[in-house]
Coordinates of C-alpha atoms in Angstrom, one line a residue:
M1 CA -0.1 3.1 25.8
S2 CA -2.1 4.5 22.8
K3 CA -4.9 2.5 21.4
I4 CA -6.8 4.4 18.7
Q5 CA -10.5 3.8 17.8
I6 CA -12.2 5.6 14.9
E7 CA -15.9 5.0 14.8
H8 CA -18.3 5.8 12.0
L9 CA -16.4 8.9 11.0
Y10 CA -17.7 11.2 8.2
K11 CA -16.2 14.3 6.8
R12 CA -18.0 16.7 4.5
Y13 CA -16.5 20.1 3.5
D14 CA -18.7 23.2 3.4
N15 CA -20.9 23.5 0.3
A16 CA -19.8 20.0 -0.8
E17 CA -22.6 17.7 -2.2
N18 CA -20.8 14.4 -1.1
D19 CA -18.9 13.2 1.9
T20 CA -15.1 13.1 1.5
L21 CA -14.9 10.5 4.2
K22 CA -17.7 7.9 4.6
D23 CA -18.3 5.8 7.6
I24 CA -14.6 5.1 8.6
N25 CA -14.1 2.5 11.2
L26 CA -10.6 1.7 12.4
E27 CA -8.7 0.3 15.3
I28 CA -5.0 0.8 15.8
D29 CA -3.3 -1.0 18.7
D30 CA -0.5 0.3 20.8
K31 CA 2.9 0.5 19.1
E32 CA 1.5 -0.3 15.6
F33 CA 2.7 1.2 12.4
V34 CA -0.3 1.7 10.1
A35 CA -0.1 2.9 6.5
I36 CA -3.0 4.5 4.6
I37 CA -2.9 4.1 0.9
G38 CA -5.1 4.7 -2.1
P39 CA -5.4 6.8 -5.3
S40 CA -5.2 10.5 -5.3
G41 CA -8.3 12.1 -3.9
C42 CA -9.4 9.0 -1.9
G43 CA -9.4 10.8 1.4
K44 CA -6.2 9.5 3.0
S45 CA -4.7 12.9 3.9
T46 CA -8.1 14.2 5.0
L47 CA -8.4 11.3 7.5
L48 CA -4.9 12.2 8.9
R49 CA -6.0 15.9 9.2
C50 CA -9.1 14.9 11.0
F51 CA -7.0 13.1 13.5
S52 CA -4.6 16.0 13.9
G53 CA -7.4 18.5 14.4
L54 CA -6.6 20.4 11.2
E55 CA -10.0 19.4 10.0
E56 CA -13.2 19.0 12.0
V57 CA -15.0 15.7 12.0
T58 CA -18.5 16.1 10.6
K59 CA -19.9 13.0 12.2
G60 CA -18.5 10.1 14.3
K61 CA -15.7 10.1 16.8
I62 CA -12.1 9.4 17.5
N63 CA -11.0 7.8 20.8
V64 CA -7.5 7.4 22.2
D65 CA -7.1 5.0 25.1
G66 CA -10.9 5.1 25.6
K67 CA -11.1 8.9 25.8
R68 CA -12.7 11.2 23.3
F69 CA -10.0 12.8 21.2
D70 CA -11.6 14.7 18.3
N71 CA -13.0 17.4 20.6
I72 CA -9.6 18.3 22.1
P73 CA -8.1 21.5 20.6
P74 CA -5.4 20.6 18.1
Q75 CA -2.6 22.3 20.0
K76 CA -3.4 20.1 23.1
R77 CA -3.4 16.8 21.2
S78 CA -0.3 14.7 22.0
I79 CA 0.7 14.2 18.3
A80 CA 3.5 15.2 16.1
M81 CA 3.3 15.6 12.3
V82 CA 5.9 15.1 9.5
F83 CA 5.0 16.3 6.1
Q84 CA 6.1 15.9 2.5
D85 CA 7.6 19.4 2.8
Y86 CA 10.3 19.4 5.5
A87 CA 9.1 22.8 6.7
L88 CA 12.5 23.7 8.3
Y89 CA 13.5 27.2 9.3
P90 CA 16.3 28.0 6.8
H91 CA 18.0 30.6 9.1
M92 CA 18.2 28.2 12.1
T93 CA 20.6 25.5 12.8
V94 CA 19.6 21.8 13.0
Y95 CA 19.7 22.1 16.8
N96 CA 17.4 25.1 16.9
N97 CA 15.0 23.6 14.4
M98 CA 14.6 20.5 16.5
A99 CA 14.4 22.6 19.7
F100 CA 11.9 25.2 18.4
N101 CA 8.6 23.7 19.6
L102 CA 10.1 22.8 23.0
K103 CA 11.2 26.4 23.5
L104 CA 7.7 27.6 22.7
S105 CA 6.3 25.1 25.2
K106 CA 8.6 26.6 27.9
F107 CA 10.7 23.5 28.5
S108 CA 13.9 24.0 30.6
K109 CA 17.2 24.5 28.7
S110 CA 18.5 21.3 30.2
E111 CA 15.5 19.3 29.1
I112 CA 15.6 20.7 25.6
D113 CA 19.3 20.0 25.3
S114 CA 18.8 16.4 26.5
R115 CA 15.9 15.7 24.2
V116 CA 17.5 17.2 21.1
K117 CA 20.8 15.4 21.6
E118 CA 19.1 12.1 22.3
A119 CA 17.1 12.4 19.1
A120 CA 20.1 13.5 17.1
Q121 CA 22.0 10.4 18.3
K122 CA 19.2 8.1 17.2
L123 CA 18.9 9.7 13.8
N124 CA 22.7 10.0 13.2
L125 CA 22.5 13.8 13.2
T126 CA 24.9 14.6 16.0
D127 CA 27.6 15.8 13.7
Y128 CA 25.2 18.1 11.9
L129 CA 23.6 20.0 14.8
A130 CA 25.5 23.2 14.0
R131 CA 24.6 23.2 10.3
K132 CA 21.7 24.9 8.6
P133 CA 19.2 23.1 6.3
A134 CA 20.9 24.3 3.1
Q135 CA 24.0 22.5 4.0
L136 CA 22.2 19.1 4.3
S137 CA 21.1 16.5 1.8
G138 CA 17.4 15.8 1.3
G139 CA 17.5 12.6 3.5
Q140 CA 19.3 14.5 6.2
R141 CA 16.6 17.3 6.1
Q142 CA 13.9 14.7 6.4
R143 CA 15.7 13.2 9.4
V144 CA 15.7 16.7 11.0
A145 CA 12.0 16.9 10.5
L146 CA 11.6 13.5 12.1
G147 CA 13.8 14.7 15.0
R148 CA 11.7 17.8 15.5
A149 CA 8.6 15.6 15.8
M150 CA 10.5 13.0 17.9
V151 CA 11.7 15.5 20.7
R152 CA 8.0 16.2 21.5
A153 CA 7.6 12.6 22.8
P154 CA 4.1 12.4 21.3
E155 CA 1.5 9.6 21.8
V156 CA 1.1 9.4 18.0
F157 CA 3.2 10.2 14.9
L158 CA 1.3 11.3 11.9
M159 CA 3.3 11.2 8.6
D160 CA 1.9 12.6 5.3
E161 CA 4.0 11.3 2.4
P162 CA 7.3 12.2 4.1
L163 CA 9.5 10.5 1.5
S164 CA 7.9 11.9 -1.7
N165 CA 10.5 14.6 -2.4
L166 CA 13.4 12.1 -2.2
D167 CA 15.0 10.3 -5.0
A168 CA 14.6 6.5 -5.2
K169 CA 17.9 5.6 -3.4
L170 CA 17.2 8.1 -0.6
R171 CA 13.7 6.9 -0.2
V172 CA 14.9 3.4 0.6
S173 CA 17.5 4.5 3.1
T174 CA 15.2 7.1 4.8
R175 CA 12.4 4.4 4.9
Q176 CA 14.8 2.2 6.8
D177 CA 15.5 5.1 9.2
I178 CA 11.8 5.5 9.9
I179 CA 11.3 1.8 10.5
E180 CA 14.3 1.6 12.9
L181 CA 13.0 4.8 14.7
H182 CA 9.6 3.2 15.1
K183 CA 11.2 0.0 16.6
Q184 CA 13.1 2.1 19.1
L185 CA 10.3 4.3 20.2
G186 CA 7.3 2.1 19.9
T187 CA 5.1 5.1 19.2
V188 CA 1.9 4.6 17.3
T189 CA 2.5 5.8 13.7
I190 CA -0.1 6.6 11.0
Y191 CA 1.7 7.0 7.7
V192 CA 0.0 8.2 4.5
T193 CA 1.6 7.2 1.2
H194 CA 0.6 6.8 -2.4
D195 CA 3.3 4.1 -2.8
Q196 CA 1.9 0.6 -2.1
A197 CA 5.5 -0.9 -2.1
E198 CA 6.4 1.6 0.6
A199 CA 3.4 0.6 2.7
M200 CA 4.0 -3.2 2.2
A201 CA 7.6 -2.8 3.4
M202 CA 7.1 -0.6 6.4
A203 CA 3.6 -1.2 7.9
D204 CA 2.3 -3.6 10.5
K205 CA -1.2 -3.0 9.0
I206 CA -2.5 -1.3 5.8
L207 CA -5.7 0.6 5.3
I208 CA -6.7 0.9 1.6
M209 CA -9.2 3.6 0.7
R210 CA -11.1 4.5 -2.4
D211 CA -13.5 7.4 -2.9
G212 CA -13.5 8.0 0.9
V213 CA -14.5 4.5 1.7
V214 CA -12.3 1.8 3.5
Q215 CA -11.8 -1.1 1.1
Q216 CA -9.8 -3.3 3.4
Y217 CA -7.7 -3.1 6.5
G218 CA -5.2 -5.7 7.7
K219 CA -1.7 -7.0 7.6
P220 CA 0.3 -6.6 4.3
E221 CA 0.2 -10.3 3.7
E222 CA -3.5 -10.6 4.3
L223 CA -4.2 -7.9 1.7
Y224 CA -1.8 -9.5 -0.8
D225 CA -3.0 -13.1 -0.4
N226 CA -6.7 -12.5 0.4
P227 CA -7.9 -9.3 -1.2
R228 CA -11.5 -8.4 -0.4
N229 CA -12.2 -7.1 -3.9
L230 CA -10.7 -6.6 -7.3
F231 CA -9.6 -3.0 -6.5
V232 CA -7.5 -4.2 -3.5
A233 CA -6.2 -7.1 -5.5
R234 CA -4.9 -4.8 -8.3
F235 CA -3.8 -2.0 -6.1
I236 CA -1.5 -4.2 -4.0
G237 CA 1.4 -5.8 -5.9
S238 CA 3.7 -4.5 -8.6
P239 CA 3.2 -5.2 -11.5
S240 CA -0.5 -5.3 -10.9
M241 CA -2.6 -8.5 -11.0
N242 CA -3.4 -9.8 -14.5
I243 CA -7.1 -10.0 -15.2
L244 CA -9.3 -11.7 -17.8
K245 CA -13.0 -10.8 -18.1
G246 CA -15.5 -13.5 -19.1
T247 CA -18.5 -15.6 -18.2
L248 CA -18.7 -18.6 -15.9
S249 CA -21.3 -21.4 -16.7
N250 CA -23.0 -23.6 -14.2
K251 CA -20.7 -26.4 -15.3
G252 CA -17.5 -24.4 -14.4
I253 CA -16.6 -23.4 -18.0
F254 CA -14.9 -20.0 -18.1
N255 CA -15.3 -18.2 -21.5
S256 CA -13.0 -15.3 -22.2
G257 CA -12.4 -13.8 -25.6
G258 CA -14.1 -16.8 -27.3
V259 CA -11.9 -19.3 -25.6
N260 CA -13.3 -21.9 -23.2
Y261 CA -11.4 -22.8 -20.0
D262 CA -12.5 -25.9 -18.0
L263 CA -12.4 -24.8 -14.3
S264 CA -14.8 -27.4 -13.1
E265 CA -12.2 -29.1 -11.0
F266 CA -11.3 -25.8 -9.4
V267 CA -14.4 -23.7 -8.9
K268 CA -16.2 -24.1 -5.6
K269 CA -19.8 -25.2 -5.8
E270 CA -21.1 -22.1 -4.1
V271 CA -19.4 -20.0 -6.8
L272 CA -21.1 -21.8 -9.7
P273 CA -24.1 -19.8 -11.0
T274 CA -27.6 -21.3 -11.9
D275 CA -27.0 -20.2 -15.4
K276 CA -24.2 -17.8 -16.3
R277 CA -22.5 -15.0 -14.4
E278 CA -19.9 -12.4 -15.5
I279 CA -16.7 -12.8 -13.6
V280 CA -13.1 -11.6 -13.6
L281 CA -10.3 -14.1 -13.3
G282 CA -7.0 -12.8 -11.9
F283 CA -3.5 -14.0 -11.3
R284 CA -0.3 -12.3 -10.2
P285 CA 2.6 -11.9 -12.6
E286 CA 5.0 -13.7 -10.3
K287 CA 2.7 -16.7 -9.9
V288 CA 3.2 -17.9 -13.5
T289 CA 4.8 -21.3 -12.8
Q290 CA 6.0 -22.2 -16.3
V291 CA 6.3 -20.5 -19.7
K292 CA 6.5 -22.7 -22.7
K293 CA 6.4 -22.3 -26.5
S294 CA 3.0 -23.2 -27.8
G295 CA 3.0 -26.5 -29.6
D296 CA 6.1 -27.9 -27.9
N297 CA 5.9 -31.7 -27.6
D298 CA 6.4 -31.5 -23.8
T299 CA 3.4 -29.0 -23.4
A300 CA 0.5 -30.8 -21.9
P301 CA -2.8 -30.4 -23.8
E302 CA -4.7 -27.5 -22.3
N303 CA -7.7 -29.4 -21.0
S304 CA -5.4 -32.1 -19.5
A305 CA -3.2 -29.5 -17.8
Q306 CA -6.3 -27.7 -16.3
K307 CA -7.5 -31.0 -14.7
E308 CA -4.0 -31.5 -13.3
G309 CA -4.3 -28.3 -11.3
F310 CA -3.1 -25.6 -13.8
F311 CA -4.8 -22.8 -15.7
V312 CA -3.1 -22.5 -19.1
L313 CA -3.3 -19.2 -21.0
S314 CA -1.9 -18.7 -24.5
A315 CA -0.4 -15.3 -25.5
S316 CA 2.1 -13.7 -27.8
K317 CA 5.3 -12.2 -26.4
N318 CA 5.7 -8.4 -27.1
L319 CA 8.6 -7.4 -24.9
A320 CA 11.0 -8.5 -22.2
E321 CA 12.5 -6.2 -19.6
Y322 CA 15.6 -7.4 -17.7
M323 CA 15.5 -5.8 -14.3
G324 CA 18.6 -7.5 -12.8
G325 CA 17.1 -9.8 -10.3
H326 CA 14.2 -10.7 -12.5
T327 CA 12.7 -10.2 -15.9
L328 CA 9.3 -8.8 -16.8
V329 CA 7.7 -10.3 -19.9
Y330 CA 4.9 -8.4 -21.6
L331 CA 2.4 -10.5 -23.6
K332 CA -0.9 -10.1 -25.4
T333 CA -3.7 -12.7 -25.7
K334 CA -5.5 -13.4 -29.0
D335 CA -8.3 -11.0 -28.1
G336 CA -5.9 -8.2 -27.1
V337 CA -5.7 -8.5 -23.3
N338 CA -2.3 -7.4 -22.0
I339 CA -0.5 -9.8 -19.6
V340 CA 2.6 -9.4 -17.6
T341 CA 4.7 -12.2 -16.1
Q342 CA 7.7 -12.0 -13.7
T343 CA 10.4 -14.6 -13.8
P344 CA 13.8 -14.9 -12.1
K345 CA 15.2 -16.1 -15.4
R346 CA 16.8 -13.8 -17.9
I347 CA 14.7 -13.8 -21.0
P348 CA 16.2 -12.4 -24.2
N349 CA 14.4 -9.5 -25.8
D350 CA 14.0 -11.2 -29.2
D351 CA 11.5 -13.5 -30.9
S352 CA 8.7 -10.9 -30.4
H353 CA 5.2 -12.1 -31.2
K354 CA 6.3 -15.7 -30.3
K355 CA 3.4 -17.7 -29.0
L356 CA 3.8 -18.9 -25.4
D357 CA 1.7 -21.0 -23.0
L358 CA 1.6 -19.6 -19.5
Y359 CA 0.9 -22.1 -16.6
I360 CA -0.6 -20.8 -13.4
R361 CA -1.6 -23.2 -10.6
N362 CA -5.2 -23.2 -9.7
S363 CA -4.3 -22.3 -6.1
N364 CA -3.0 -19.0 -7.4
I365 CA -6.1 -18.0 -9.3
Y366 CA -8.6 -15.4 -8.0
L367 CA -12.2 -15.1 -9.1
F368 CA -14.1 -11.8 -8.7
D369 CA -17.7 -10.9 -9.4
A370 CA -17.7 -8.5 -12.5
K371 CA -20.4 -6.2 -11.2
S372 CA -19.6 -5.8 -7.5
G373 CA -15.8 -6.5 -7.7
L374 CA -16.1 -8.7 -4.6
T375 CA -13.9 -11.7 -4.3
L376 CA -15.7 -15.0 -5.1
Q377 CA -12.8 -17.4 -4.6
N378 CA -9.1 -17.2 -3.7
G379 CA -7.4 -20.3 -5.1

């Protein structure tokens, strides 16, 4: 069993004016796969390095199974790391690459042989044990790196963007290998990636960071459906959430770009301001329920539709991208706001600048405070 608790952790580098990590609090349960995501420079790799012992913790502590972990020398921590760079010895065979750390640790030959062959079988590397890294594909090399970590039987796997060097097809297949390996071993895994889609597909829980601060931590569906703030809402999901900036009156009228939208039947009383407040309205591209030509006879009047549970937005079509299973339609509102919708239908890439009405159910609308970015209302 390996339960991890990170409490009020700070990291500041020598001569730095600001903390790289700020008051990180995190709990990871036994057998969980946790992905850490965020923009470049947010501190996700630094957090991983603090856990591994490659960086010293400035303040706070890390516990594993209730015991202090951050004061243990790095070489004595029961962890195994997998990096973006495979870091394989080119002159060694696959077998010897996987066995190298075990030999340094003075394991018996029989134990080394047993561990290497067992790992090779699980990673489909048995037929490649006599080969050298140059004779392998990128995906196979990454599996060797995984195997080298796996034979150590660690309490925790630490993975720092291990798929970044692979092409799109290999990333998907190797991603599946890692998920399957985690299911077989049940070892706690902390996985750093810049790819939110990768995190959504692989992780039991996701930690989103920004500027060294935890933005939200939870299951993928929690972050997608109930983002804590605008940053999380736009970081999770591809294409990103559409947003409209504007003001909300005390009567529930949302004004954006000079157009009034009656949200009085939708906005909760506690969200209504005493006078006016600046807000951001958001909706996801795939949540556009209907797309109709403006002025069609069957198009409900805007105010009527809003009272029937829809938010209606008019925009001009610029481009349609057919992606096979779905089409992305790029539009622009009258005041120049870019909007993206996703539909399973095939939309022809003609009639550009055609005016369309987009229908979004009120239950799929998000409201955020413009200043703090905090979520005011989810549907």
